[in-house]
């Protein structure tokens, strides 16, 4: 199963989907779930919903988000380079020196690099002294352009999306990429759905998957759910930090984040399931975090809500998890939905 999970995660990571421009990831999901034999559909805002076992009572929704952090063109500078605005919340320094792809609204693509305005260490400014913000950082396009007019001629304009290179790789069990948040979880859910179909696994209640596309800006799962859902488990990255117990090899069960505590009983059910299956897990609180499940309950959905995921280090930067964390998450979810 590990190979299947990693294949889906790699495919997803290598499909650009900065929040607000997720069409390619949506298409990928629709096609893959159709191939598996499901009947996925999209709600109005574009979330991909996969009915695994239909029913209108006591339904369980498992969600993962496929939108990622990224950049958008804020303006074209007089020198032809691009001033940008961040998509999602992260220090711009985390994107420094990364290759990017600019995707215009007419579908043209250009590569470039995101960096500080004067990156040469042999010039007269010391790069160490530069504040990494949207005034001091820019995207240089891999085209010969030295003026705003020349860049406009390429078809680039304010409002175009910019995707970071994902740099996906697996080294000695460690999975590294930008965007493991939350494509690691999405890959686990895909592999689980494939397993259910191929091996006729009995599911104990109506079950739906939701792949949301606006989580990084807070409203991914605010609306548009199938009827009859009573429980929602957001499957999203576990925070790895100083005083927290989660690491990349563990399954993290979140008791509380910035939105407050998660549902007591549903969270306990996940903890009991982890214990019963000898899963290496940790219960943690995430100091600065909100999930699709908290967005759902905050917007008039009467759900019990919980949050679980494999540990992801260096979140919103060049992220890292481990196959043990991914496999543990897989085992926990599979056991919870089929017990
Ligand atoms: Zn996330």
PDB file of N, CA and C and ligand atoms in Angstrom, residues 64-65 67 180-183 185 215-216 235-237 289-292 307 316 319, ligand 1:
ATOM      1  N   UNK A  64      -9.862  16.150   2.886  1.00  0.00           N
ATOM      2  CA  UNK A  64      -8.470  16.597   2.776  1.00  0.00           C
ATOM      3  C   UNK A  64      -8.498  17.762   1.784  1.00  0.00           C
ATOM      4  N   UNK A  65      -7.570  18.679   1.904  1.00  0.00           N
ATOM      5  CA  UNK A  65      -7.596  19.794   0.954  1.00  0.00           C
ATOM      6  C   UNK A  65      -6.479  19.649  -0.070  1.00  0.00           C
ATOM      7  N   UNK A  67      -5.797  22.375  -2.250  1.00  0.00           N
ATOM      8  CA  UNK A  67      -5.213  23.687  -2.565  1.00  0.00           C
ATOM      9  C   UNK A  67      -3.934  23.831  -1.752  1.00  0.00           C
ATOM     10  N   UNK A 180       2.987  18.940   0.988  1.00  0.00           N
ATOM     11  CA  UNK A 180       2.514  17.723   1.682  1.00  0.00           C
ATOM     12  C   UNK A 180       1.276  18.093   2.489  1.00  0.00           C
ATOM     13  N   UNK A 181       1.197  19.344   2.884  1.00  0.00           N
ATOM     14  CA  UNK A 181      -0.012  19.959   3.441  1.00  0.00           C
ATOM     15  C   UNK A 181      -0.873  20.398   2.261  1.00  0.00           C
ATOM     16  N   UNK A 182      -1.877  19.710   1.841  1.00  0.00           N
ATOM     17  CA  UNK A 182      -2.410  18.548   2.515  1.00  0.00           C
ATOM     18  C   UNK A 182      -2.470  17.379   1.541  1.00  0.00           C
ATOM     19  N   UNK A 183      -1.550  17.423   0.559  1.00  0.00           N
ATOM     20  CA  UNK A 183      -1.608  16.396  -0.469  1.00  0.00           C
ATOM     21  C   UNK A 183      -1.171  15.034   0.067  1.00  0.00           C
ATOM     22  N   UNK A 185      -2.267  13.810   2.921  1.00  0.00           N
ATOM     23  CA  UNK A 185      -3.537  13.229   3.388  1.00  0.00           C
ATOM     24  C   UNK A 185      -4.434  12.863   2.211  1.00  0.00           C
ATOM     25  N   UNK A 215      -9.003  25.617   1.479  1.00  0.00           N
ATOM     26  CA  UNK A 215      -8.684  25.478   2.898  1.00  0.00           C
ATOM     27  C   UNK A 215      -7.667  26.507   3.343  1.00  0.00           C
ATOM     28  N   UNK A 216      -6.690  26.779   2.492  1.00  0.00           N
ATOM     29  CA  UNK A 216      -5.604  27.680   2.897  1.00  0.00           C
ATOM     30  C   UNK A 216      -6.090  29.116   3.125  1.00  0.00           C
ATOM     31  N   UNK A 235      -8.741  15.366   7.560  1.00  0.00           N
ATOM     32  CA  UNK A 235      -7.458  14.669   7.537  1.00  0.00           C
ATOM     33  C   UNK A 235      -6.459  15.692   7.002  1.00  0.00           C
ATOM     34  N   UNK A 236      -5.638  16.179   7.878  1.00  0.00           N
ATOM     35  CA  UNK A 236      -4.733  17.273   7.515  1.00  0.00           C
ATOM     36  C   UNK A 236      -3.461  17.126   8.349  1.00  0.00           C
ATOM     37  N   UNK A 237      -2.426  17.804   7.942  1.00  0.00           N
ATOM     38  CA  UNK A 237      -1.103  17.600   8.536  1.00  0.00           C
ATOM     39  C   UNK A 237      -1.070  17.802  10.054  1.00  0.00           C
ATOM     40  N   UNK A 289      -3.518  27.180  14.055  1.00  0.00           N
ATOM     41  CA  UNK A 289      -4.028  26.225  13.075  1.00  0.00           C
ATOM     42  C   UNK A 289      -5.548  26.328  13.041  1.00  0.00           C
ATOM     43  N   UNK A 290      -6.105  26.162  11.876  1.00  0.00           N
ATOM     44  CA  UNK A 290      -7.542  25.982  11.732  1.00  0.00           C
ATOM     45  C   UNK A 290      -7.718  24.948  10.643  1.00  0.00           C
ATOM     46  N   UNK A 291      -8.764  24.138  10.704  1.00  0.00           N
ATOM     47  CA  UNK A 291      -8.915  23.060   9.718  1.00  0.00           C
ATOM     48  C   UNK A 291     -10.229  23.207   8.972  1.00  0.00           C
ATOM     49  N   UNK A 292     -10.373  22.371   7.956  1.00  0.00           N
ATOM     50  CA  UNK A 292     -11.644  22.328   7.248  1.00  0.00           C
ATOM     51  C   UNK A 292     -12.795  21.915   8.171  1.00  0.00           C
ATOM     52  N   UNK A 307      -9.877  16.132  13.947  1.00  0.00           N
ATOM     53  CA  UNK A 307      -8.747  16.437  13.065  1.00  0.00           C
ATOM     54  C   UNK A 307      -7.616  15.444  13.319  1.00  0.00           C
ATOM     55  N   UNK A 316       4.397  24.597   5.759  1.00  0.00           N
ATOM     56  CA  UNK A 316       4.323  25.767   4.881  1.00  0.00           C
ATOM     57  C   UNK A 316       5.694  26.176   4.328  1.00  0.00           C
ATOM     58  N   UNK A 319       8.351  20.801   3.189  1.00  0.00           N
ATOM     59  CA  UNK A 319       7.777  19.956   4.229  1.00  0.00           C
ATOM     60  C   UNK A 319       8.295  18.522   4.168  1.00  0.00           C
TER      61      UNK A 319
HETATM   62 ZN1  LIG B   1      -3.551  21.916   5.613  1.00  0.00          ZN
END
